[in-house]
Amino acid sequence: MTSLICGSLAFDSIMLFGGRFSEALLADQLHKINVAFLVPEMRREFGGCAGNIAYNLKLLNGDPLIMATIGQDGSPYLERLEKLGIATRGIRTIETAYTAQAFITTDSGNNQITAFHPGAMTASHQNKVAAAGPVKLAIVAPDGRDGMLQHAADCVALDIPFIFDPGQGLPMFNGKELEHFIEMASYIAVNDYEAELLMERTGLTLDKIAQRVKALIVTRGELGADIFVQGEHIAIPPVKADAVVDPTGCGDAFRAGILYGLTNGFDWPTTGRLASLMGAIKIAHQGGQNHAPAREDIEARFERAFGYRF
């Protein structure tokens, strides 16, 4: 039961600066900044929403198929996915661009300066859902603007149910475009901030949005999540994490749990609880793809947390 994951693949370069940015910035000179930060610690992570979702779905023994674009420097990512047993036939290489990349510098006060280069992601609309072959469910996650519009329309044309997951891409769309996504989607997944922005831009309440889709999922971090389905509100409890190390990719891990539950016919409480567990497992590790529990460990932890097996 293949799940099509339309979204970004990216490299994240994460650097640690031992001081504070404020010590190098003069308040009366912000109009002509020219500073350099020594970053003795650096790591490079595999990231992007599609990559993170697929990685977590594979941990559950799901069948993810990524539809994304990478650049001329993307070979290491393709090799990694192949070693993980994740299909790469839906990934297009754009030879004239670099893979999307985030350069994140964090100081000792956890302040961050981030530069993001979209690169090959802007060509994501060149991928067509029809070329993916048979799929049971899709997710349209943050990607190039044109690609998100294209893939949502493709899913509708092919009668493929999909989750609209606008994430950090939500500000790219105006209210009319977001309302069109809502009309096309079968499910919507947003965090609490994105839910507020979605309501503000469309003029629709959460109840109104939920009435237009099969289910609306709103994640609330350490408070758990809410699922609105057929006039019912299902509160999903949080799962206590072993440690709170890095929230990067937690939302993607949650969405992998949703995809797995939907493709395997789970009820909504079980689907939401599995998603909550996947987020808790991820947050205890640096990066979006460095946790590696066995499927049996995930099942055992679910049973400990909720008293039954999924």
Tab-separated table of N, CA and C in Angstrom, residues 95-218:
chain	number	residue	atom	x	y	z
A	95	GLU	N	19.877	19.155	-13.042
A	95	GLU	CA	21.325	19.275	-13.174
A	95	GLU	C	21.820	20.715	-13.113
A	96	THR	N	20.946	21.667	-13.347
A	96	THR	CA	21.371	23.076	-13.366
A	96	THR	C	21.206	23.755	-12.003
A	97	ALA	N	20.855	22.991	-10.975
A	97	ALA	CA	20.609	23.580	-9.657
A	97	ALA	C	21.251	22.732	-8.569
A	98	TYR	N	21.347	23.312	-7.388
A	98	TYR	CA	21.763	22.571	-6.203
A	98	TYR	C	20.521	22.079	-5.461
A	99	THR	N	20.692	21.041	-4.671
A	99	THR	CA	19.613	20.581	-3.805
A	99	THR	C	19.282	21.673	-2.792
A	100	ALA	N	18.021	21.784	-2.432
A	100	ALA	CA	17.617	22.772	-1.418
A	100	ALA	C	18.475	22.598	-0.168
A	101	GLN	N	18.871	23.721	0.420
A	101	GLN	CA	19.765	23.649	1.573
A	101	GLN	C	19.430	24.739	2.582
A	102	ALA	N	19.485	24.363	3.858
A	102	ALA	CA	19.340	25.323	4.950
A	102	ALA	C	20.663	25.425	5.683
A	103	PHE	N	21.087	26.642	5.927
A	103	PHE	CA	22.313	26.902	6.678
A	103	PHE	C	21.894	27.581	7.975
A	104	ILE	N	22.034	26.847	9.071
A	104	ILE	CA	21.499	27.298	10.360
A	104	ILE	C	22.643	27.477	11.346
A	105	THR	N	22.790	28.677	11.878
A	105	THR	CA	23.789	28.948	12.908
A	105	THR	C	23.063	29.276	14.201
A	106	THR	N	23.415	28.555	15.265
A	106	THR	CA	22.790	28.736	16.576
A	106	THR	C	23.830	29.233	17.566
A	107	ASP	N	23.475	30.271	18.356
A	107	ASP	CA	24.429	30.771	19.346
A	107	ASP	C	24.168	30.140	20.709
A	108	SER	N	24.924	30.558	21.716
A	108	SER	CA	24.835	29.940	23.034
A	108	SER	C	23.500	30.223	23.720
A	109	GLY	N	22.762	31.202	23.224
A	109	GLY	CA	21.447	31.509	23.778
A	109	GLY	C	20.314	30.879	22.997
A	110	ASN	N	20.648	29.941	22.092
A	110	ASN	CA	19.677	29.268	21.222
A	110	ASN	C	18.988	30.211	20.248
A	111	ASN	N	19.602	31.369	19.999
A	111	ASN	CA	19.142	32.231	18.914
A	111	ASN	C	19.673	31.659	17.613
A	112	GLN	N	18.910	31.817	16.535
A	112	GLN	CA	19.311	31.225	15.259
A	112	GLN	C	19.294	32.243	14.132
A	113	ILE	N	20.265	32.083	13.239
A	113	ILE	CA	20.275	32.797	11.964
A	113	ILE	C	20.251	31.724	10.886
A	114	THR	N	19.253	31.773	10.025
A	114	THR	CA	19.075	30.744	9.004
A	114	THR	C	19.035	31.367	7.621
A	115	ALA	N	19.766	30.747	6.709
A	115	ALA	CA	19.670	31.096	5.295
A	115	ALA	C	19.182	29.853	4.562
A	116	PHE	N	18.150	30.012	3.734
A	116	PHE	CA	17.595	28.865	3.015
A	116	PHE	C	17.688	29.098	1.515
A	117	HIS	N	18.287	28.126	0.832
A	117	HIS	CA	18.390	28.180	-0.630
A	117	HIS	C	17.460	27.121	-1.211
A	118	PRO	N	16.383	27.502	-1.915
A	118	PRO	CA	15.421	26.512	-2.410
A	118	PRO	C	15.959	25.637	-3.524
A	119	GLY	N	16.847	26.170	-4.346
A	119	GLY	CA	17.490	25.367	-5.385
A	119	GLY	C	16.524	24.571	-6.230
A	120	ALA	N	16.784	23.265	-6.337
A	120	ALA	CA	16.004	22.384	-7.209
A	120	ALA	C	14.545	22.288	-6.801
A	121	MET	N	14.231	22.661	-5.574
A	121	MET	CA	12.855	22.588	-5.087
A	121	MET	C	11.908	23.433	-5.937
A	122	THR	N	12.418	24.516	-6.511
A	122	THR	CA	11.561	25.391	-7.313
A	122	THR	C	11.115	24.732	-8.611
A	123	ALA	N	11.728	23.613	-8.962
A	123	ALA	CA	11.342	22.888	-10.181
A	123	ALA	C	10.470	21.678	-9.875
A	124	SER	N	9.932	21.598	-8.655
A	124	SER	CA	9.174	20.410	-8.262
A	124	SER	C	7.922	20.189	-9.102
A	125	HIS	N	7.410	21.256	-9.724
A	125	HIS	CA	6.210	21.109	-10.555
A	125	HIS	C	6.472	20.276	-11.807
A	126	GLN	N	7.748	20.035	-12.127
A	126	GLN	CA	8.059	19.200	-13.292
A	126	GLN	C	7.710	17.737	-13.060
A	127	ASN	N	7.564	17.344	-11.798
A	127	ASN	CA	7.130	15.988	-11.477
A	127	ASN	C	5.615	15.887	-11.593
A	128	LYS	N	5.146	14.814	-12.177
A	128	LYS	CA	3.713	14.591	-12.346
A	128	LYS	C	3.284	13.357	-11.562
A	129	VAL	N	2.215	13.486	-10.810
A	129	VAL	CA	1.737	12.390	-9.967
A	129	VAL	C	1.383	11.162	-10.800
A	130	ALA	N	0.904	11.362	-12.010
A	130	ALA	CA	0.514	10.235	-12.861
A	130	ALA	C	1.671	9.284	-13.119
A	131	ALA	N	2.905	9.809	-13.060
A	131	ALA	CA	4.075	8.974	-13.330
A	131	ALA	C	4.447	8.085	-12.152
A	132	ALA	N	3.823	8.303	-10.995
A	132	ALA	CA	4.201	7.556	-9.795
A	132	ALA	C	3.679	6.130	-9.800
A	133	GLY	N	2.657	5.862	-10.597
A	133	GLY	CA	2.048	4.538	-10.572
A	133	GLY	C	0.986	4.465	-9.487
A	134	PRO	N	0.449	3.270	-9.230
A	134	PRO	CA	-0.649	3.129	-8.272
A	134	PRO	C	-0.224	3.514	-6.844
A	135	VAL	N	-0.990	4.374	-6.215
A	135	VAL	CA	-0.762	4.725	-4.815
A	135	VAL	C	-2.106	4.771	-4.108
A	136	LYS	N	-2.089	4.476	-2.810
A	136	LYS	CA	-3.342	4.462	-2.042
A	136	LYS	C	-3.661	5.825	-1.460
A	137	LEU	N	-2.633	6.557	-1.083
A	137	LEU	CA	-2.809	7.826	-0.394
A	137	LEU	C	-1.601	8.702	-0.686
A	138	ALA	N	-1.790	10.012	-0.711
A	138	ALA	CA	-0.689	10.941	-0.940
A	138	ALA	C	-0.692	12.007	0.141
A	139	ILE	N	0.440	12.677	0.267
A	139	ILE	CA	0.526	13.862	1.109
A	139	ILE	C	1.227	14.943	0.302
A	140	VAL	N	0.669	16.125	0.308
A	140	VAL	CA	1.291	17.284	-0.349
A	140	VAL	C	1.887	18.133	0.760
A	141	ALA	N	3.197	17.975	0.958
A	141	ALA	CA	3.927	18.629	2.033
A	141	ALA	C	4.681	19.833	1.479
A	142	PRO	N	5.281	20.657	2.351
A	142	PRO	CA	6.001	21.846	1.884
A	142	PRO	C	7.007	21.548	0.784
A	143	ASP	N	6.953	22.370	-0.266
A	143	ASP	CA	7.760	22.162	-1.464
A	143	ASP	C	7.767	23.481	-2.226
A	144	GLY	N	8.208	23.464	-3.477
A	144	GLY	CA	8.067	24.644	-4.303
A	144	GLY	C	6.597	24.994	-4.463
A	145	ARG	N	6.305	26.284	-4.527
A	145	ARG	CA	4.906	26.742	-4.624
A	145	ARG	C	4.178	26.098	-5.798
A	146	ASP	N	4.770	26.154	-6.976
A	146	ASP	CA	4.115	25.597	-8.162
A	146	ASP	C	3.945	24.090	-8.043
A	147	GLY	N	4.913	23.447	-7.411
A	147	GLY	CA	4.823	22.003	-7.235
A	147	GLY	C	3.670	21.599	-6.338
A	148	MET	N	3.456	22.340	-5.250
A	148	MET	CA	2.351	22.016	-4.347
A	148	MET	C	1.010	22.161	-5.057
A	149	LEU	N	0.865	23.224	-5.832
A	149	LEU	CA	-0.370	23.418	-6.590
A	149	LEU	C	-0.561	22.307	-7.619
A	150	GLN	N	0.518	21.970	-8.317
A	150	GLN	CA	0.454	20.951	-9.363
A	150	GLN	C	0.090	19.589	-8.788
A	151	HIS	N	0.738	19.195	-7.702
A	151	HIS	CA	0.545	17.856	-7.166
A	151	HIS	C	-0.839	17.689	-6.545
A	152	ALA	N	-1.355	18.752	-5.932
A	152	ALA	CA	-2.715	18.679	-5.403
A	152	ALA	C	-3.717	18.495	-6.537
A	153	ALA	N	-3.563	19.269	-7.606
A	153	ALA	CA	-4.467	19.152	-8.753
A	153	ALA	C	-4.345	17.774	-9.411
A	154	ASP	N	-3.118	17.259	-9.491
A	154	ASP	CA	-2.901	15.921	-10.067
A	154	ASP	C	-3.643	14.860	-9.259
A	155	CYS	N	-3.555	14.951	-7.931
A	155	CYS	CA	-4.217	13.958	-7.077
A	155	CYS	C	-5.725	13.976	-7.295
A	156	VAL	N	-6.300	15.161	-7.408
A	156	VAL	CA	-7.740	15.272	-7.648
A	156	VAL	C	-8.097	14.648	-8.991
A	157	ALA	N	-7.306	14.960	-10.021
A	157	ALA	CA	-7.586	14.435	-11.361
A	157	ALA	C	-7.506	12.917	-11.402
A	158	LEU	N	-6.634	12.341	-10.574
A	158	LEU	CA	-6.435	10.894	-10.555
A	158	LEU	C	-7.252	10.202	-9.465
A	159	ASP	N	-8.072	10.987	-8.748
A	159	ASP	CA	-8.920	10.456	-7.679
A	159	ASP	C	-8.092	9.793	-6.581
A	160	ILE	N	-6.968	10.433	-6.225
A	160	ILE	CA	-6.110	9.950	-5.141
A	160	ILE	C	-6.360	10.829	-3.918
A	161	PRO	N	-6.843	10.271	-2.811
A	161	PRO	CA	-7.024	11.087	-1.610
A	161	PRO	C	-5.670	11.587	-1.111
A	162	PHE	N	-5.643	12.827	-0.602
A	162	PHE	CA	-4.357	13.334	-0.124
A	162	PHE	C	-4.518	14.202	1.113
A	163	ILE	N	-3.438	14.250	1.879
A	163	ILE	CA	-3.335	15.115	3.046
A	163	ILE	C	-2.678	16.416	2.597
A	164	PHE	N	-3.315	17.527	2.875
A	164	PHE	CA	-2.702	18.831	2.618
A	164	PHE	C	-1.944	19.242	3.876
A	165	ASP	N	-0.628	19.347	3.744
A	165	ASP	CA	0.269	19.655	4.862
A	165	ASP	C	1.089	20.886	4.476
A	166	PRO	N	0.518	22.081	4.605
A	166	PRO	CA	1.193	23.270	4.091
A	166	PRO	C	2.457	23.655	4.834
A	167	GLY	N	2.510	23.375	6.150
A	167	GLY	CA	3.698	23.656	6.937
A	167	GLY	C	4.228	25.057	6.739
A	168	GLN	N	5.556	25.154	6.652
A	168	GLN	CA	6.188	26.463	6.483
A	168	GLN	C	5.931	27.067	5.112
A	169	GLY	N	5.311	26.299	4.212
A	169	GLY	CA	4.963	26.832	2.900
A	169	GLY	C	3.643	27.584	2.889
A	170	LEU	N	2.916	27.560	3.995
A	170	LEU	CA	1.588	28.178	4.026
A	170	LEU	C	1.601	29.666	3.653
A	171	PRO	N	2.583	30.448	4.125
A	171	PRO	CA	2.562	31.882	3.773
A	171	PRO	C	2.712	32.173	2.282
A	172	MET	N	3.087	31.179	1.474
A	172	MET	CA	3.226	31.411	0.031
A	172	MET	C	1.880	31.575	-0.661
A	173	PHE	N	0.790	31.188	0.016
A	173	PHE	CA	-0.519	31.151	-0.637
A	173	PHE	C	-1.467	32.163	-0.018
A	174	ASN	N	-2.299	32.762	-0.872
A	174	ASN	CA	-3.306	33.687	-0.366
A	174	ASN	C	-4.555	32.913	0.069
A	175	GLY	N	-5.513	33.627	0.609
A	175	GLY	CA	-6.701	32.986	1.146
A	175	GLY	C	-7.470	32.177	0.121
A	176	LYS	N	-7.606	32.700	-1.083
A	176	LYS	CA	-8.352	32.004	-2.130
A	176	LYS	C	-7.666	30.703	-2.522
A	177	GLU	N	-6.340	30.751	-2.615
A	177	GLU	CA	-5.590	29.535	-2.967
A	177	GLU	C	-5.676	28.505	-1.849
A	178	LEU	N	-5.591	28.941	-0.611
A	178	LEU	CA	-5.691	28.013	0.509
A	178	LEU	C	-7.084	27.381	0.585
A	179	GLU	N	-8.101	28.178	0.292
A	179	GLU	CA	-9.455	27.626	0.292
A	179	GLU	C	-9.608	26.583	-0.817
A	180	HIS	N	-8.929	26.796	-1.941
A	180	HIS	CA	-8.971	25.809	-3.026
A	180	HIS	C	-8.273	24.515	-2.601
A	181	PHE	N	-7.151	24.628	-1.894
A	181	PHE	CA	-6.487	23.437	-1.356
A	181	PHE	C	-7.437	22.677	-0.434
A	182	ILE	N	-8.151	23.396	0.414
A	182	ILE	CA	-9.088	22.761	1.344
A	182	ILE	C	-10.165	21.996	0.582
A	183	GLU	N	-10.658	22.593	-0.499
A	183	GLU	CA	-11.697	21.932	-1.301
A	183	GLU	C	-11.156	20.673	-1.976
A	184	MET	N	-9.883	20.693	-2.349
A	184	MET	CA	-9.302	19.535	-3.041
A	184	MET	C	-8.903	18.419	-2.090
A	185	ALA	N	-8.457	18.766	-0.895
A	185	ALA	CA	-7.868	17.792	0.018
A	185	ALA	C	-8.893	16.869	0.653
A	186	SER	N	-8.438	15.672	1.016
A	186	SER	CA	-9.254	14.758	1.822
A	186	SER	C	-9.006	15.000	3.308
A	187	TYR	N	-7.766	15.348	3.637
A	187	TYR	CA	-7.375	15.582	5.022
A	187	TYR	C	-6.466	16.813	5.066
A	188	ILE	N	-6.432	17.478	6.223
A	188	ILE	CA	-5.533	18.606	6.426
A	188	ILE	C	-4.774	18.380	7.727
A	189	ALA	N	-3.464	18.619	7.696
A	189	ALA	CA	-2.639	18.504	8.900
A	189	ALA	C	-1.835	19.789	9.064
A	190	VAL	N	-2.035	20.454	10.201
A	190	VAL	CA	-1.324	21.704	10.496
A	190	VAL	C	-0.962	21.723	11.978
A	191	ASN	N	0.016	22.563	12.360
A	191	ASN	CA	0.239	22.781	13.783
A	191	ASN	C	-0.663	23.926	14.243
A	192	ASP	N	-0.628	24.232	15.537
A	192	ASP	CA	-1.572	25.218	16.062
A	192	ASP	C	-1.346	26.613	15.486
A	193	TYR	N	-0.082	26.994	15.256
A	193	TYR	CA	0.181	28.297	14.645
A	193	TYR	C	-0.332	28.343	13.212
A	194	GLU	N	-0.064	27.274	12.453
A	194	GLU	CA	-0.524	27.212	11.066
A	194	GLU	C	-2.046	27.214	10.990
A	195	ALA	N	-2.696	26.592	11.976
A	195	ALA	CA	-4.164	26.594	12.009
A	195	ALA	C	-4.690	28.020	12.145
A	196	GLU	N	-4.050	28.808	13.008
A	196	GLU	CA	-4.462	30.207	13.183
A	196	GLU	C	-4.269	30.994	11.888
A	197	LEU	N	-3.133	30.773	11.223
A	197	LEU	CA	-2.854	31.478	9.976
A	197	LEU	C	-3.827	31.049	8.880
A	198	LEU	N	-4.144	29.754	8.850
A	198	LEU	CA	-5.088	29.239	7.857
A	198	LEU	C	-6.463	29.875	8.047
A	199	MET	N	-6.885	30.002	9.285
A	199	MET	CA	-8.176	30.638	9.568
A	199	MET	C	-8.153	32.120	9.186
A	200	GLU	N	-7.053	32.775	9.518
A	200	GLU	CA	-6.952	34.209	9.226
A	200	GLU	C	-7.006	34.477	7.728
A	201	ARG	N	-6.302	33.659	6.946
A	201	ARG	CA	-6.224	33.919	5.501
A	201	ARG	C	-7.481	33.511	4.750
A	202	THR	N	-8.160	32.474	5.222
A	202	THR	CA	-9.355	32.000	4.513
A	202	THR	C	-10.642	32.603	5.069
A	203	GLY	N	-10.590	33.094	6.298
A	203	GLY	CA	-11.803	33.577	6.942
A	203	GLY	C	-12.697	32.456	7.436
A	204	LEU	N	-12.181	31.229	7.448
A	204	LEU	CA	-12.949	30.066	7.892
A	204	LEU	C	-12.549	29.676	9.312
A	205	THR	N	-13.509	29.244	10.116
A	205	THR	CA	-13.211	28.715	11.443
A	205	THR	C	-12.715	27.270	11.308
A	206	LEU	N	-12.164	26.741	12.391
A	206	LEU	CA	-11.735	25.337	12.368
A	206	LEU	C	-12.911	24.417	12.067
A	207	ASP	N	-14.069	24.714	12.638
A	207	ASP	CA	-15.255	23.890	12.383
A	207	ASP	C	-15.624	23.904	10.901
A	208	LYS	N	-15.567	25.074	10.284
A	208	LYS	CA	-15.898	25.192	8.868
A	208	LYS	C	-14.898	24.434	8.005
A	209	ILE	N	-13.622	24.536	8.370
A	209	ILE	CA	-12.593	23.805	7.621
A	209	ILE	C	-12.813	22.308	7.760
A	210	ALA	N	-13.076	21.867	8.993
A	210	ALA	CA	-13.264	20.438	9.252
A	210	ALA	C	-14.461	19.881	8.497
A	211	GLN	N	-15.478	20.706	8.277
A	211	GLN	CA	-16.670	20.248	7.559
A	211	GLN	C	-16.384	19.976	6.086
A	212	ARG	N	-15.315	20.549	5.566
A	212	ARG	CA	-15.014	20.422	4.135
A	212	ARG	C	-14.068	19.266	3.820
A	213	VAL	N	-13.530	18.620	4.855
A	213	VAL	CA	-12.592	17.504	4.647
A	213	VAL	C	-13.021	16.313	5.503
A	214	LYS	N	-12.395	15.174	5.238
A	214	LYS	CA	-12.704	13.975	6.036
A	214	LYS	C	-12.194	14.118	7.462
A	215	ALA	N	-11.053	14.805	7.613
A	215	ALA	CA	-10.503	15.023	8.951
A	215	ALA	C	-9.548	16.201	8.922
A	216	LEU	N	-9.563	16.971	10.004
A	216	LEU	CA	-8.622	18.067	10.217
A	216	LEU	C	-7.787	17.717	11.439
A	217	ILE	N	-6.467	17.694	11.281
A	217	ILE	CA	-5.549	17.340	12.356
A	217	ILE	C	-4.759	18.584	12.742
A	218	VAL	N	-4.797	18.939	14.023
A	218	VAL	CA	-4.053	20.103	14.525
A	218	VAL	C	-3.115	19.622	15.626
